[in-house]
């Protein structure tokens, strides 16, 4: 009997332990990568018990409030008892997402504060056990998503300011939490893998896992191999990505960029200039906060957000746009307005975004290009002159038309490229799109 169980254990370990260095994505995974690249636009949702604090009157704080205000665990643990989102309506969220032209949702299952927004059995620090609301948010959202064909991804923070075994501690969660100055790191990783197992077994087919927090101590023994193998074993189709701000590690299925276009580093996060061959995704906030912040009214214009989405598409990257729902469970009306404007734009111009890949010309100061088959979409976002010099394409141009009215554009081929005439009365405020047939 003992021998058999040891054998089984060994078989299990070798099964999950095989190195991600030699990871070959399953057919399903490859198919989902194509779906992901076609989808282009998703909603990022930062929602947790921190939403109750609404930033605490500080413009720059939201889901980080525990750490930034140095709130000890003992006090922070009161927040769940105030979390009662009576107006949460997952069908309404999903309807908004659909109207916005988004194809998927990525929601925080557990952020750095360690609080699980779902019915976790490996810890009672979760929404069902600790809030008056008492219901599993993820499960309700998944059901609403399934009805409407929206994919659901789970954000999961590897960094944890609550779990005592997250020790040694990293750059954050130090000194104020009231945790003992010792802990068993491996026990923490086991706990994390157990939570991931829940997320990948209790909610049907999951779009993928969006990791964050490794940057807290990048050199720790995260046992990534084991975690990534576990995910790929439980759901071979699920896409794994991580916000570690480095070139992708083996076992990851997409590469992400935080608040910057691929290759850019205006925020100081994306130290790697590497743009991998994997599917790409850029995440961005509508104001300056991820979680709900009562005082942050620094909303980006819809023009700016649409142009960022177009530029991202020009790099072949998805645009994951964030909202931080309010503690009552509703999405901020200002954010809904923004999403509706974007959705209307996509209703009209979606052909030039969905299902495309990066165009033959890398995004430049004037705009970006996307491509589908033999059609190149030239997105002119800003141009003072009434002529655009489109750098030389490898293939011969058959025709150039304005997307809006289908009329032919005048152009001539020069030794530097194609000079396209763009009269001012043909120009659009957000994006003047030309269809170039090859
Ligand atoms: C991370 C989270 O900390 C943040 O709360 C949010 O979820 C965002 C999408 O991802 O953002 C980071 C990650 C790393 C740093 C800063 C913000 N960093 O290394 O300084």
mmCIF file with all atom_site columns, C-alpha atoms and ligand atoms in Angstrom, residues 44 46 63-64 108 111-112 155 159 161 171 210 212-213 215-216 243 245 258-259 268-269 271 283 290-291 322, ligand 1:
data_model
loop_
_atom_site.group_PDB
_atom_site.id
_atom_site.type_symbol
_atom_site.label_atom_id
_atom_site.label_alt_id
_atom_site.label_comp_id
_atom_site.label_asym_id
_atom_site.label_entity_id
_atom_site.label_seq_id
_atom_site.pdbx_PDB_ins_code
_atom_site.Cartn_x
_atom_site.Cartn_y
_atom_site.Cartn_z
_atom_site.occupancy
_atom_site.B_iso_or_equiv
_atom_site.pdbx_formal_charge
_atom_site.auth_seq_id
_atom_site.auth_comp_id
_atom_site.auth_asym_id
_atom_site.auth_atom_id
_atom_site.pdbx_PDB_model_num
ATOM   1  C CA  . UNK A 1 44  ? -9.250 45.112 -16.476 1.00 0.00 ? 44  UNK A CA  1
ATOM   2  C CA  . UNK A 1 46  ? -9.419 46.029 -9.832  1.00 0.00 ? 46  UNK A CA  1
ATOM   3  C CA  . UNK A 1 63  ? -5.468 49.045 -4.001  1.00 0.00 ? 63  UNK A CA  1
ATOM   4  C CA  . UNK A 1 64  ? -2.108 49.879 -2.393  1.00 0.00 ? 64  UNK A CA  1
ATOM   5  C CA  . UNK A 1 108 ? -8.418 40.599 -9.496  1.00 0.00 ? 108 UNK A CA  1
ATOM   6  C CA  . UNK A 1 111 ? -4.491 41.438 -4.975  1.00 0.00 ? 111 UNK A CA  1
ATOM   7  C CA  . UNK A 1 112 ? -1.417 42.249 -2.865  1.00 0.00 ? 112 UNK A CA  1
ATOM   8  C CA  . UNK A 1 155 ? -5.374 38.419 -12.032 1.00 0.00 ? 155 UNK A CA  1
ATOM   9  C CA  . UNK A 1 159 ? 3.065  39.097 -3.594  1.00 0.00 ? 159 UNK A CA  1
ATOM   10 C CA  . UNK A 1 161 ? 0.933  41.417 2.454   1.00 0.00 ? 161 UNK A CA  1
ATOM   11 C CA  . UNK A 1 171 ? 10.312 45.466 -1.132  1.00 0.00 ? 171 UNK A CA  1
ATOM   12 C CA  . UNK A 1 210 ? -2.481 37.345 -15.129 1.00 0.00 ? 210 UNK A CA  1
ATOM   13 C CA  . UNK A 1 212 ? 1.601  40.230 -10.705 1.00 0.00 ? 212 UNK A CA  1
ATOM   14 C CA  . UNK A 1 213 ? 3.923  40.870 -7.798  1.00 0.00 ? 213 UNK A CA  1
ATOM   15 C CA  . UNK A 1 215 ? 8.784  42.235 -8.924  1.00 0.00 ? 215 UNK A CA  1
ATOM   16 C CA  . UNK A 1 216 ? 8.521  42.497 -5.121  1.00 0.00 ? 216 UNK A CA  1
ATOM   17 C CA  . UNK A 1 243 ? 3.644  41.561 -14.909 1.00 0.00 ? 243 UNK A CA  1
ATOM   18 C CA  . UNK A 1 245 ? 8.494  43.758 -16.252 1.00 0.00 ? 245 UNK A CA  1
ATOM   19 C CA  . UNK A 1 258 ? 2.141  48.082 -17.796 1.00 0.00 ? 258 UNK A CA  1
ATOM   20 C CA  . UNK A 1 259 ? 0.942  51.546 -18.778 1.00 0.00 ? 259 UNK A CA  1
ATOM   21 C CA  . UNK A 1 268 ? 10.001 53.487 -15.386 1.00 0.00 ? 268 UNK A CA  1
ATOM   22 C CA  . UNK A 1 269 ? 8.546  49.966 -14.972 1.00 0.00 ? 269 UNK A CA  1
ATOM   23 C CA  . UNK A 1 271 ? 13.178 48.056 -17.987 1.00 0.00 ? 271 UNK A CA  1
ATOM   24 C CA  . UNK A 1 283 ? -2.717 47.625 -19.667 1.00 0.00 ? 283 UNK A CA  1
ATOM   25 C CA  . UNK A 1 290 ? -6.350 50.956 -10.691 1.00 0.00 ? 290 UNK A CA  1
ATOM   26 C CA  . UNK A 1 291 ? -8.703 50.537 -7.750  1.00 0.00 ? 291 UNK A CA  1
ATOM   27 C CA  . UNK A 1 322 ? -8.956 49.300 -16.381 1.00 0.00 ? 322 UNK A CA  1
HETATM 28 C C1  . LIG B 2 .   ? 1.040  46.399 -10.358 1.00 0.00 ? 1   LIG B C1  1
HETATM 29 C C2  . LIG B 2 .   ? 0.269  46.470 -9.072  1.00 0.00 ? 1   LIG B C2  1
HETATM 30 O O1  . LIG B 2 .   ? 1.128  46.784 -8.013  1.00 0.00 ? 1   LIG B O1  1
HETATM 31 C C3  . LIG B 2 .   ? -0.850 47.471 -9.186  1.00 0.00 ? 1   LIG B C3  1
HETATM 32 O O2  . LIG B 2 .   ? -1.591 47.548 -7.996  1.00 0.00 ? 1   LIG B O2  1
HETATM 33 C C4  . LIG B 2 .   ? -1.750 47.075 -10.326 1.00 0.00 ? 1   LIG B C4  1
HETATM 34 O O3  . LIG B 2 .   ? -2.382 45.841 -10.046 1.00 0.00 ? 1   LIG B O3  1
HETATM 35 C C5  . LIG B 2 .   ? -0.942 46.972 -11.606 1.00 0.00 ? 1   LIG B C5  1
HETATM 36 C C6  . LIG B 2 .   ? -1.726 46.472 -12.763 1.00 0.00 ? 1   LIG B C6  1
HETATM 37 O O4  . LIG B 2 .   ? 0.161  46.106 -11.436 1.00 0.00 ? 1   LIG B O4  1
HETATM 38 O O5  . LIG B 2 .   ? 1.681  47.612 -10.614 1.00 0.00 ? 1   LIG B O5  1
HETATM 39 C C7  . LIG B 2 .   ? 2.980  47.805 -10.313 1.00 0.00 ? 1   LIG B C7  1
HETATM 40 C C8  . LIG B 2 .   ? 3.885  46.812 -10.360 1.00 0.00 ? 1   LIG B C8  1
HETATM 41 C C9  . LIG B 2 .   ? 5.210  47.079 -10.046 1.00 0.00 ? 1   LIG B C9  1
HETATM 42 C C10 . LIG B 2 .   ? 5.596  48.321 -9.689  1.00 0.00 ? 1   LIG B C10 1
HETATM 43 C C11 . LIG B 2 .   ? 4.686  49.321 -9.653  1.00 0.00 ? 1   LIG B C11 1
HETATM 44 C C12 . LIG B 2 .   ? 3.374  49.070 -9.977  1.00 0.00 ? 1   LIG B C12 1
HETATM 45 N N1  . LIG B 2 .   ? 6.939  48.569 -9.378  1.00 0.00 ? 1   LIG B N1  1
HETATM 46 O O6  . LIG B 2 .   ? 7.795  47.704 -9.531  1.00 0.00 ? 1   LIG B O6  1
HETATM 47 O O7  . LIG B 2 .   ? 7.267  49.704 -8.950  1.00 0.00 ? 1   LIG B O7  1
#
